[in-house]
Coordinates of N, CA and C in Angstrom, one line a residue:
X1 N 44.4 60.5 -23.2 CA 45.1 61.8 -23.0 C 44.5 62.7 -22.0
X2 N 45.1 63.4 -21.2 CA 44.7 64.1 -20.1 C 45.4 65.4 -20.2
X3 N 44.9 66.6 -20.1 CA 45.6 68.1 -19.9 C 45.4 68.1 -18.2
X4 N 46.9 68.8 -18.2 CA 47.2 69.7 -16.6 C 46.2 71.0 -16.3
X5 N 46.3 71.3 -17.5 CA 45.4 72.7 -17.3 C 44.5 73.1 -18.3
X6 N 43.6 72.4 -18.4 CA 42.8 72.1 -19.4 C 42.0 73.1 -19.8
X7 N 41.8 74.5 -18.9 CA 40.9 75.7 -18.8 C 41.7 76.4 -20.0
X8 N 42.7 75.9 -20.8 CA 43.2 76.6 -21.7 C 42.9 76.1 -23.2
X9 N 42.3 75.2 -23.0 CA 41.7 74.4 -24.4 C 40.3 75.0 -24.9
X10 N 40.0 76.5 -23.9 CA 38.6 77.4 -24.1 C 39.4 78.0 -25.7
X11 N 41.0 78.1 -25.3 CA 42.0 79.0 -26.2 C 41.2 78.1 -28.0
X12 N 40.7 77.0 -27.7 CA 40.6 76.5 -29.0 C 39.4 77.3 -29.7
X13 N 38.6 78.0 -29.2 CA 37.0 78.5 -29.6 C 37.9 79.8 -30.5
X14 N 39.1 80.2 -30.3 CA 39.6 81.2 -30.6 C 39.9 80.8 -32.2
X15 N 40.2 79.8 -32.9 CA 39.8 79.1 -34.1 C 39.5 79.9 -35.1
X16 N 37.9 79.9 -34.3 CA 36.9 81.0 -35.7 C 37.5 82.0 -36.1
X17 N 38.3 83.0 -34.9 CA 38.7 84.0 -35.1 C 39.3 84.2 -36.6
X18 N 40.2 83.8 -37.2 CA 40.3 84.0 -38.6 C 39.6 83.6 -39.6
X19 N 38.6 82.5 -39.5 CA 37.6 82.0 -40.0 C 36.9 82.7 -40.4
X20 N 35.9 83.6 -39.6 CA 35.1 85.1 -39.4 C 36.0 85.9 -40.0
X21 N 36.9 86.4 -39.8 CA 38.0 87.6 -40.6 C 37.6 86.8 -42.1
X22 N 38.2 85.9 -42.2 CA 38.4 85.4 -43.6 C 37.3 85.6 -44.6
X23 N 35.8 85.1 -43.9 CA 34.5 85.1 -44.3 C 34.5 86.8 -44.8
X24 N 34.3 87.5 -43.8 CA 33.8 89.0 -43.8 C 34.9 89.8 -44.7
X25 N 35.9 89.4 -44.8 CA 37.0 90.3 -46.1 C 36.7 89.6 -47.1
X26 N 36.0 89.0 -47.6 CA 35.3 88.6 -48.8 C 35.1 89.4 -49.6
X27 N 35.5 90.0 -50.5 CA 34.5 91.3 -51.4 C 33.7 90.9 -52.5
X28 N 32.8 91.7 -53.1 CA 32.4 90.9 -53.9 C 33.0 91.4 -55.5
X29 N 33.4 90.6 -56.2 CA 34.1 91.2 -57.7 C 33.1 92.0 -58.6
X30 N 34.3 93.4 -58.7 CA 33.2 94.3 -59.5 C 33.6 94.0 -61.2
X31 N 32.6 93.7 -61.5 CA 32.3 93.4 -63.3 C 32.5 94.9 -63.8
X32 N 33.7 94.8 -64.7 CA 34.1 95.7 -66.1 C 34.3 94.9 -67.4
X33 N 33.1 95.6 -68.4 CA 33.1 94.8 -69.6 C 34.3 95.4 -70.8
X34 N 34.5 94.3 -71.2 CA 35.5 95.2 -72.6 C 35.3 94.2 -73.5
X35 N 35.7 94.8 -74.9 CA 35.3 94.3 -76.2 C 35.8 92.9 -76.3
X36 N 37.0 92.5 -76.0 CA 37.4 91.0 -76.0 C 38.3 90.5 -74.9
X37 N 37.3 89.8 -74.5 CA 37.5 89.2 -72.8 C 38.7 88.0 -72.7
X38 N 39.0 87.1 -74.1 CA 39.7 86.1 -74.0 C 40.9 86.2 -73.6
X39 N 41.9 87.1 -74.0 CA 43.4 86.9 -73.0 C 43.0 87.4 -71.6
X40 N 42.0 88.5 -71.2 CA 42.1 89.0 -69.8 C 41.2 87.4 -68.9
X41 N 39.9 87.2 -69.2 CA 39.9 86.2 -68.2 C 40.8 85.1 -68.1
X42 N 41.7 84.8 -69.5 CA 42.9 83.4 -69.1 C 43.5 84.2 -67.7
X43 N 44.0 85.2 -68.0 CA 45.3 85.6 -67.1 C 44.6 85.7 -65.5
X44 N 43.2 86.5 -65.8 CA 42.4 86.3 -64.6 C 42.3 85.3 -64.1
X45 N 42.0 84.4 -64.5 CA 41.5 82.7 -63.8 C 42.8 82.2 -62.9
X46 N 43.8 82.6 -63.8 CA 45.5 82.0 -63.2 C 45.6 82.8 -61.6
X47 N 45.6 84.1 -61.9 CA 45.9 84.6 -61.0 C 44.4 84.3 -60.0
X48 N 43.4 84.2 -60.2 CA 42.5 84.1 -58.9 C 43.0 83.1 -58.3
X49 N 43.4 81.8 -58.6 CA 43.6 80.8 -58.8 C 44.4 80.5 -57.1
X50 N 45.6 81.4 -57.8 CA 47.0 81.5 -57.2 C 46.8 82.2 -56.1
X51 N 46.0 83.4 -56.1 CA 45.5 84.1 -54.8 C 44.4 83.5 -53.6
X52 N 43.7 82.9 -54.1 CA 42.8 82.0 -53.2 C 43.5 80.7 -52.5
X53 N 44.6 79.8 -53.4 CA 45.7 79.0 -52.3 C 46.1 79.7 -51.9
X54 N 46.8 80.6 -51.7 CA 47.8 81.5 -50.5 C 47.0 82.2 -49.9
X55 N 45.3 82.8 -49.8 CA 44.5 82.8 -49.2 C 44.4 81.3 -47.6
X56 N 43.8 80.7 -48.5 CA 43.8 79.5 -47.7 C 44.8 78.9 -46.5
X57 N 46.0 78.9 -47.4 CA 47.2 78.7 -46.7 C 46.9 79.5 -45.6
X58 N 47.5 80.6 -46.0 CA 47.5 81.6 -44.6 C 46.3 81.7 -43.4
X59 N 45.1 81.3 -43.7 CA 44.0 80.4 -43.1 C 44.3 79.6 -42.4
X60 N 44.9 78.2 -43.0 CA 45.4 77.1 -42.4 C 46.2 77.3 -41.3
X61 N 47.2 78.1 -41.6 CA 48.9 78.4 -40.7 C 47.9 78.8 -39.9
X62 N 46.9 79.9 -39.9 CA 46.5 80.8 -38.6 C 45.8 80.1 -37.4
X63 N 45.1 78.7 -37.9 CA 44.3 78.3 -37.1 C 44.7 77.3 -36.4
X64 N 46.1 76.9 -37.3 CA 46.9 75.3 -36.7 C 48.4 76.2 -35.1
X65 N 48.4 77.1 -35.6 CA 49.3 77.8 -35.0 C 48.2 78.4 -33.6
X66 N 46.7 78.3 -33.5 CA 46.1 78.7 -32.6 C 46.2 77.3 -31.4
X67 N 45.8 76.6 -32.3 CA 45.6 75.3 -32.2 C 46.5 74.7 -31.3
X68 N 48.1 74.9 -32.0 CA 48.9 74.4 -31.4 C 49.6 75.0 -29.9
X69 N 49.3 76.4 -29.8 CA 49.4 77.2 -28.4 C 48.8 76.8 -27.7
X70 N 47.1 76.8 -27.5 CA 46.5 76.1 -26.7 C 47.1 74.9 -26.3
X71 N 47.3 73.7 -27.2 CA 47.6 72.7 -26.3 C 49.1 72.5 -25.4
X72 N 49.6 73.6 -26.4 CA 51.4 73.8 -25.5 C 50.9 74.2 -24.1
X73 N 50.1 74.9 -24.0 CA 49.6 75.5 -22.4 C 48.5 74.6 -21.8
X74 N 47.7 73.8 -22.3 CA 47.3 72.9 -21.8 C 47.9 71.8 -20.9
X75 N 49.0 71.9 -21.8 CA 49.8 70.4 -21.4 C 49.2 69.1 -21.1
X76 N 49.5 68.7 -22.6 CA 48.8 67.3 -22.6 C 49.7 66.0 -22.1
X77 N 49.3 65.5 -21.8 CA 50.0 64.3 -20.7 C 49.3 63.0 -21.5
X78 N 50.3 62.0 -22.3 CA 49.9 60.9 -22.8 C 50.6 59.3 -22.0
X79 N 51.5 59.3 -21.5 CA 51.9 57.9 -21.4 C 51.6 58.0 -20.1
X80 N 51.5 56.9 -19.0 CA 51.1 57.3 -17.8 C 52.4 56.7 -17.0
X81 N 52.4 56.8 -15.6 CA 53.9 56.8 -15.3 C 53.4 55.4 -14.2
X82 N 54.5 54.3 -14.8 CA 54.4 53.5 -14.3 C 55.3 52.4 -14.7
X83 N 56.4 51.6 -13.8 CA 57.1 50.5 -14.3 C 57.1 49.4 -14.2
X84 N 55.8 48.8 -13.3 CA 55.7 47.4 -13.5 C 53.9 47.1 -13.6
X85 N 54.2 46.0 -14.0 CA 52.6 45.7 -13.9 C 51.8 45.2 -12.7
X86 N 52.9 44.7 -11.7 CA 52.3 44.4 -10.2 C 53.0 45.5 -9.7
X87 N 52.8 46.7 -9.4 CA 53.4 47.8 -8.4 C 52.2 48.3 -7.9
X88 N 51.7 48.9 -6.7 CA 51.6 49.4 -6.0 C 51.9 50.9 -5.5
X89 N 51.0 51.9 -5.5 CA 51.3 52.9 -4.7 C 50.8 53.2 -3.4
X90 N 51.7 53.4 -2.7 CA 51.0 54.2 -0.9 C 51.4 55.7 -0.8
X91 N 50.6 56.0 -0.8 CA 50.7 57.7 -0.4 C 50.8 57.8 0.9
X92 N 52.0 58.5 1.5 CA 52.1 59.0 3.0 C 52.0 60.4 3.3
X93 N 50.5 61.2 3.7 CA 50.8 62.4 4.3 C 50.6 62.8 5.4
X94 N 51.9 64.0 5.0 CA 52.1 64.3 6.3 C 51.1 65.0 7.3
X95 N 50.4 64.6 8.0 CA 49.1 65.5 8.7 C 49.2 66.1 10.3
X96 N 50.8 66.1 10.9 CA 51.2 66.8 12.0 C 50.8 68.2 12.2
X97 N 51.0 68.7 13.3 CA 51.2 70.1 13.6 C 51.5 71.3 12.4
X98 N 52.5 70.8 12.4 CA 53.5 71.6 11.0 C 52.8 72.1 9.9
X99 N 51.7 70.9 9.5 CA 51.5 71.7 8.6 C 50.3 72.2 8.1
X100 N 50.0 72.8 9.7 CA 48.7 73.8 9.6 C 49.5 75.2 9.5
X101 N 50.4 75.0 8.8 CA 51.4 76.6 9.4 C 50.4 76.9 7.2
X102 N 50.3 78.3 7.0 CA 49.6 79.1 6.0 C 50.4 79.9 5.5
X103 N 50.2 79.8 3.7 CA 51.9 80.2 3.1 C 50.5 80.8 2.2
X104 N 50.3 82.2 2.0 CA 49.5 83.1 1.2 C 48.0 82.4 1.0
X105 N 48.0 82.4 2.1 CA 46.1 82.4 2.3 C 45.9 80.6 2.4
X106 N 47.1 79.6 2.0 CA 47.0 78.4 1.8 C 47.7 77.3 2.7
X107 N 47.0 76.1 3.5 CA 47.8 75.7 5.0 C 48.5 74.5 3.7
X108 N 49.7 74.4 4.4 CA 50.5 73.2 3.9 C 50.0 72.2 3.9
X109 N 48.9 71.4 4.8 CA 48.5 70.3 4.2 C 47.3 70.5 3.3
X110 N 46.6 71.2 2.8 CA 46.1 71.6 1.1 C 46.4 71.6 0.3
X111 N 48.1 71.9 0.3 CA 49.5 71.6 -1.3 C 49.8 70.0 -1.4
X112 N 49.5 69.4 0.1 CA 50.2 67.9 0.5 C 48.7 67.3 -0.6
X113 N 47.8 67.5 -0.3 CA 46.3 67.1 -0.6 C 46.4 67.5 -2.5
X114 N 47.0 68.3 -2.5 CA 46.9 68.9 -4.3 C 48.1 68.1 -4.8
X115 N 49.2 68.0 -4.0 CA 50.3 67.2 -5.0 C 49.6 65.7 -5.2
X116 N 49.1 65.5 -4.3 CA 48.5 63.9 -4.3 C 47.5 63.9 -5.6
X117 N 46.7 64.3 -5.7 CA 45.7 64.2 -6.4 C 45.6 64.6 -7.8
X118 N 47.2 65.3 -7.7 CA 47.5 65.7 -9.7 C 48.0 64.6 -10.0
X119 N 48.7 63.6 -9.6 CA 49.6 62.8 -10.6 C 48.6 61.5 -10.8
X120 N 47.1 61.6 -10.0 CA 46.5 60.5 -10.0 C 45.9 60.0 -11.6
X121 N 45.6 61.3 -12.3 CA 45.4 60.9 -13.6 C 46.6 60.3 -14.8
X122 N 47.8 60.4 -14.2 CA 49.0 60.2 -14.7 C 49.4 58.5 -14.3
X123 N 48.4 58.3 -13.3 CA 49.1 56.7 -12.8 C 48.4 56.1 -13.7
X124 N 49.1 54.4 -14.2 CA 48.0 53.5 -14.9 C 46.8 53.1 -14.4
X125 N 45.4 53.5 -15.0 CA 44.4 52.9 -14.3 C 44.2 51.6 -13.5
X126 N 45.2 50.7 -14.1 CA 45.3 49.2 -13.0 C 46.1 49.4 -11.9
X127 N 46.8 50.2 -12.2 CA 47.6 50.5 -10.5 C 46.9 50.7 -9.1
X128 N 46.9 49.9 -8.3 CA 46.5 49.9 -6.9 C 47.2 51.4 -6.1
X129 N 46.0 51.8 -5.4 CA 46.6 53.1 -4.8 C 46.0 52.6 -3.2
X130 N 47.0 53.0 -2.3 CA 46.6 52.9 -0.5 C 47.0 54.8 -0.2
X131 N 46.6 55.3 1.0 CA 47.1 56.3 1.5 C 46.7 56.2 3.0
X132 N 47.7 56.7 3.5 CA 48.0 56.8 5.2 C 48.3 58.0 5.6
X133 N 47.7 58.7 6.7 CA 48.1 59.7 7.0 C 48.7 59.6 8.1
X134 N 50.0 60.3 8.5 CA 50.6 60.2 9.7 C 51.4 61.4 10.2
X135 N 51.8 61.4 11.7 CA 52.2 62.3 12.5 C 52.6 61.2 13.5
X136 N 52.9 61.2 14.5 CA 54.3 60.4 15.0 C 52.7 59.1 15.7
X137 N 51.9 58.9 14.8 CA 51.2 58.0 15.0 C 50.7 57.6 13.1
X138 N 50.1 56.7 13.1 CA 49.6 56.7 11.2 C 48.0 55.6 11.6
X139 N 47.8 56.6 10.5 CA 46.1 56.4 10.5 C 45.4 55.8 8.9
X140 N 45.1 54.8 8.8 CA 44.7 54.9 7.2 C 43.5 55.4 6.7
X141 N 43.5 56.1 5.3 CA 42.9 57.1 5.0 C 41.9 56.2 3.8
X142 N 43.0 55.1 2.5 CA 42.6 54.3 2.0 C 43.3 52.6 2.5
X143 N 42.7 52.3 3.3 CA 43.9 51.2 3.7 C 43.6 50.1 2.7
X144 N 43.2 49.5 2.2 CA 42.9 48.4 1.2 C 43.3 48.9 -0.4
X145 N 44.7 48.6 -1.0 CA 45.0 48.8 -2.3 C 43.9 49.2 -3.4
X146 N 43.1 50.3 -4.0 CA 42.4 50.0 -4.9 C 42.5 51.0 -6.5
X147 N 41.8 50.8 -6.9 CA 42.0 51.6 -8.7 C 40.9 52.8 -8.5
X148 N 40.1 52.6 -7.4 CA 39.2 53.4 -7.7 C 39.1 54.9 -7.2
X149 N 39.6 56.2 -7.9 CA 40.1 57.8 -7.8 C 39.3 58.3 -7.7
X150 N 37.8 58.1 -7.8 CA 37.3 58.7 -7.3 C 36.8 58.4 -5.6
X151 N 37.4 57.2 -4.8 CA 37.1 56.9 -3.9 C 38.3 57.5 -3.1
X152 N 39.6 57.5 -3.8 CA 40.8 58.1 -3.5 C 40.4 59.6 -3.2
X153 N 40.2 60.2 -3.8 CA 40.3 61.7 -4.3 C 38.9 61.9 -2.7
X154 N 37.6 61.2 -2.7 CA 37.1 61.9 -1.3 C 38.0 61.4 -0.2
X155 N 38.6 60.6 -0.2 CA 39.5 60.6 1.2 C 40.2 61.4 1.5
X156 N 40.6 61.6 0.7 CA 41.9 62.7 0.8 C 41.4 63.5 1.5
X157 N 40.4 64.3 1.0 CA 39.7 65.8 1.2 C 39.3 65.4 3.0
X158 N 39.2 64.3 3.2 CA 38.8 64.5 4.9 C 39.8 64.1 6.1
X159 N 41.2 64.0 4.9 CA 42.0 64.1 6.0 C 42.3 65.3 6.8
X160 N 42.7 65.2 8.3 CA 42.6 66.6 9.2 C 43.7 66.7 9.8
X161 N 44.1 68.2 10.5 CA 45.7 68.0 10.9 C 45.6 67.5 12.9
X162 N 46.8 66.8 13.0 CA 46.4 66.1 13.9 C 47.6 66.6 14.6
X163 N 47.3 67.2 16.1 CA 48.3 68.5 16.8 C 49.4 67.4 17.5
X164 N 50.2 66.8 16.7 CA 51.2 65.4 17.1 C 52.6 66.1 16.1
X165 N 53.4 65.4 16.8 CA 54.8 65.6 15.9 C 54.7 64.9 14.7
X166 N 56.2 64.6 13.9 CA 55.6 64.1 13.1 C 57.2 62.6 13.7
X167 N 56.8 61.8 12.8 CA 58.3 60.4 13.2 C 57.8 59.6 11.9
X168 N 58.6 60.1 10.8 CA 58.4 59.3 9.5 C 59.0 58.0 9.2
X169 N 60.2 57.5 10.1 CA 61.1 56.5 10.4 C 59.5 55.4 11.2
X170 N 59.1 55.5 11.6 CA 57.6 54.8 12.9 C 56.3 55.1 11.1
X171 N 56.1 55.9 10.2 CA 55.1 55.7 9.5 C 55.6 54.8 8.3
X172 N 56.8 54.9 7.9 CA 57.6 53.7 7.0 C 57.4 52.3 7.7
X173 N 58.1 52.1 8.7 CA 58.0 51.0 9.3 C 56.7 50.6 9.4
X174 N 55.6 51.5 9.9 CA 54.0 50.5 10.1 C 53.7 50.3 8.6
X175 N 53.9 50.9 7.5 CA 53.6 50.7 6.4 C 53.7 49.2 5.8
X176 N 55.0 49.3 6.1 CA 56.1 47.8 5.6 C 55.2 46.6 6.1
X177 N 55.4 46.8 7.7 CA 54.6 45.8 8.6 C 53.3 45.9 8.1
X178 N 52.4 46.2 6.9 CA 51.1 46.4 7.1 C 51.1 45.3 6.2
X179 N 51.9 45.8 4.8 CA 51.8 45.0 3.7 C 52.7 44.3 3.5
X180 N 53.7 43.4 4.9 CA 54.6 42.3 4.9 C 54.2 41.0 4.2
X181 N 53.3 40.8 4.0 CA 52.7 39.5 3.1 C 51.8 39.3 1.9
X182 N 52.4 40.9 1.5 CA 52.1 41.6 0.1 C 53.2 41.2 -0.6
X183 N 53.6 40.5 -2.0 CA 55.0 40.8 -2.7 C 54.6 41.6 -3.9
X184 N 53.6 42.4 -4.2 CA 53.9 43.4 -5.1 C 55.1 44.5 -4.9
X185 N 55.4 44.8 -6.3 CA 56.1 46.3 -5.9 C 55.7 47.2 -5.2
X186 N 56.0 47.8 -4.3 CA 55.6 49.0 -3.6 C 55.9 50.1 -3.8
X187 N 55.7 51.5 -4.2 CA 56.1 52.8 -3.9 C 55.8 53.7 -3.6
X188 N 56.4 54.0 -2.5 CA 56.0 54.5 -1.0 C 56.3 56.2 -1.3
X189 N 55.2 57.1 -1.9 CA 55.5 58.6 -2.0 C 54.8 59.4 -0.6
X190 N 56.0 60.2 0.0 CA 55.8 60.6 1.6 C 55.8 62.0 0.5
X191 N 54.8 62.7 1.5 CA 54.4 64.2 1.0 C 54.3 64.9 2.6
X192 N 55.2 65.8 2.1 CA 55.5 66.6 4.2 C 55.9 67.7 3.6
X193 N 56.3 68.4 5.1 CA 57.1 70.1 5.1 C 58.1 70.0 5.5
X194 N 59.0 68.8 5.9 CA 59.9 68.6 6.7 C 60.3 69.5 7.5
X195 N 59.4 69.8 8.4 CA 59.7 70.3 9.7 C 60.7 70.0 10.3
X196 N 61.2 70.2 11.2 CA 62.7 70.3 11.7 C 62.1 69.5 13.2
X197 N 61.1 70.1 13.8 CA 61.0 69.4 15.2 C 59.9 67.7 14.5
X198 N 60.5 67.2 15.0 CA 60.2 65.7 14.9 C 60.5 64.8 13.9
X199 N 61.4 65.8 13.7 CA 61.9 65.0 12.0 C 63.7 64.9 11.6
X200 N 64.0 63.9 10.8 CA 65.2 63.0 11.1 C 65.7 64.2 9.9
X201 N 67.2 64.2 9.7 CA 67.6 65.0 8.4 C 67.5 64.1 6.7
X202 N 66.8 64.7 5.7 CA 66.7 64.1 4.6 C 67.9 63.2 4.1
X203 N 68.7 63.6 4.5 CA 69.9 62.1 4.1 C 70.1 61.0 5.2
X204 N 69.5 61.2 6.5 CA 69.0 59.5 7.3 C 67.8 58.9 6.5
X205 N 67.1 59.4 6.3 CA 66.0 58.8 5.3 C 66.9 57.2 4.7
X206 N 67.7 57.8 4.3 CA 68.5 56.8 3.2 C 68.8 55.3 4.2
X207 N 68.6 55.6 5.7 CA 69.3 54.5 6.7 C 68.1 53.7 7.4
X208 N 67.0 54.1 6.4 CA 65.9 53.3 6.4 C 66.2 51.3 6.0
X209 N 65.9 50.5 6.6 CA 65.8 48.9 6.2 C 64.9 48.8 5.0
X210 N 65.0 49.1 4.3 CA 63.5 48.7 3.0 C 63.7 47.7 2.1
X211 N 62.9 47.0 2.7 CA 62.6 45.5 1.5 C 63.2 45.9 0.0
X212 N 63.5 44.6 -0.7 CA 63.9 45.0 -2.2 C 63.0 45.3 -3.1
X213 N 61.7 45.4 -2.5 CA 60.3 45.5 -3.8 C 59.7 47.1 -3.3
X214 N 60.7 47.5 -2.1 CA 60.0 49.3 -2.0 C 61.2 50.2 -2.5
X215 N 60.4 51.4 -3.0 CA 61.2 52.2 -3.3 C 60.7 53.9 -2.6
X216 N 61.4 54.5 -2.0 CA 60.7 55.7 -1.2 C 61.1 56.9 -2.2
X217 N 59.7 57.7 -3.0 CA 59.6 59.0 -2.8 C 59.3 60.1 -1.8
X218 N 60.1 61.0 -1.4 CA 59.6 61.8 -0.8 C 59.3 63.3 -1.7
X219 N 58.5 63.7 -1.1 CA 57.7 65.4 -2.0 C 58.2 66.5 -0.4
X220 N 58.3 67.4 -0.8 CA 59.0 68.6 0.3 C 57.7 69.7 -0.2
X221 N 56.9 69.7 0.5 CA 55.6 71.3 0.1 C 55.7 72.1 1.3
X222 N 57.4 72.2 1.9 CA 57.5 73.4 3.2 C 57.9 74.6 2.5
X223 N 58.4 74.7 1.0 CA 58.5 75.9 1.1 C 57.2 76.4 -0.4
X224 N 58.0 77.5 -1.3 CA 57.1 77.5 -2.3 C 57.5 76.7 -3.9
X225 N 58.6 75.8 -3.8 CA 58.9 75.3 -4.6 C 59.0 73.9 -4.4
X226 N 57.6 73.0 -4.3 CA 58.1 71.3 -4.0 C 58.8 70.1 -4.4
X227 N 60.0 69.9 -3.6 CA 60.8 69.2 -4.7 C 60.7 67.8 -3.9
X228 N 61.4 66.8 -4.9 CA 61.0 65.4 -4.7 C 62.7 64.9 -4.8
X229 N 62.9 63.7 -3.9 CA 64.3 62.9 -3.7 C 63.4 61.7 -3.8
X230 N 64.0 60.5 -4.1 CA 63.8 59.1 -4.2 C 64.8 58.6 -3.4
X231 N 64.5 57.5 -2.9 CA 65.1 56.5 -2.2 C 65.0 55.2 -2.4
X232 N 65.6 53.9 -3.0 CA 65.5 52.8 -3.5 C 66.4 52.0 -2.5

């Protein structure tokens, strides 16, 4: 199991918090004697009895209900995303001109570099990952299929923006031609700003030739909300 935002599972130390309350409202019972104690301690005993479960209870609820906030904000992530057992991932980013352009202190290929690198805990650890960076040329970043994220994860960080258009129709095609004598599944996730200069409109995408074993995501990080289209 893996959390998105794990800096929220500190929320769990918060726990004690009624634990401590519970401890410290403790009192301690003041002793009054009287001549014959037998019907008052029965009725006492019942009722401490009854007051210390509903004590507790309300304990329980307080801590399970801390408990369970934290992890709603954590967001825990259990099954990992994946549909076959020979598939393949290639990451294509986009590393043109375009997207040195700076959206609140942050260049667009830094969001391209962060969308890549969240879902990596989400893929199945046997899954093979490649990544290529391209601009109306493509350069490989991981070129040999491998499992290994932490080898993934420093590449990423030294890709650089390269002052070229971009021609994602020329980085699909060298991809294909790379791993033409590959028959694993392929799935080919393009992460860009879709710039307008050097770039085809998102519904030609679709007029792409692609083998029957690829299927193309694309990711859109041009504006402030990144959305994703598939292509099969």
């Amino acid at each position: 199991m893996t959390f998105l935002n794990s800096v929220f599972l500190w929320g769990l130390t918060a726990v004690s918090i009624p634990i401590i309350i519970h401890l410290l409202s403790q009192k301690k019972p003041r002793i009054i004697y009287f001549s014959d104690l037998r019907f008052l301690e029965l009725a006492a005993s019942r009722s401490v009895k009854k007051f210390r479960i509903r004590q507790y209870l309300l304990l329980l609820i307080r801590c399970l209900l801390i408990i369970i906030l934290s992890l709603i904000f954590a967001r825990p992530i259990i099954h990992y995303v994946t549909s076959s057992k020979n598939i393949e991932t290639i990451f294509l980013i986009d590393n043109s001109y375009s997207m040195e352009y700076y959206k609140d202190g942050k260049m667009r290929l830094e969001d391209a570099k962060s969308v890549i690198k969240q879902p990596l805990n989400l893929i199945n650890p046997q899954e093979k990952i490649a990544i290529f960076s391209f601009s109306d040329i493509v350069l490989p970043v991981v070129k040999n299929p491998t499992t290994d994220k932490g080898l993934i994860i420093s590449e990423i960080e030294k890709i650089k923006i390269e002052y070229k258009k971009t021609d994602i129709i020329n980085a699909v095609n060298e991809v294909i031609k790379y791993f033409q004598n590959d028959n694993a599944e392929k799935r080919i996730i393009i992460v860009t700003d879709f710039a307008k200069n050097g770039w085809l409109l998102k519904k030609n995408i679709g007029a792409l030739d692609l083998p029957n074993e690829y299927k193309i995501i694309c990711v859109d990080v041009g504006d402030n909300n990144p959305k994703n289209f598939a292509v099969s």
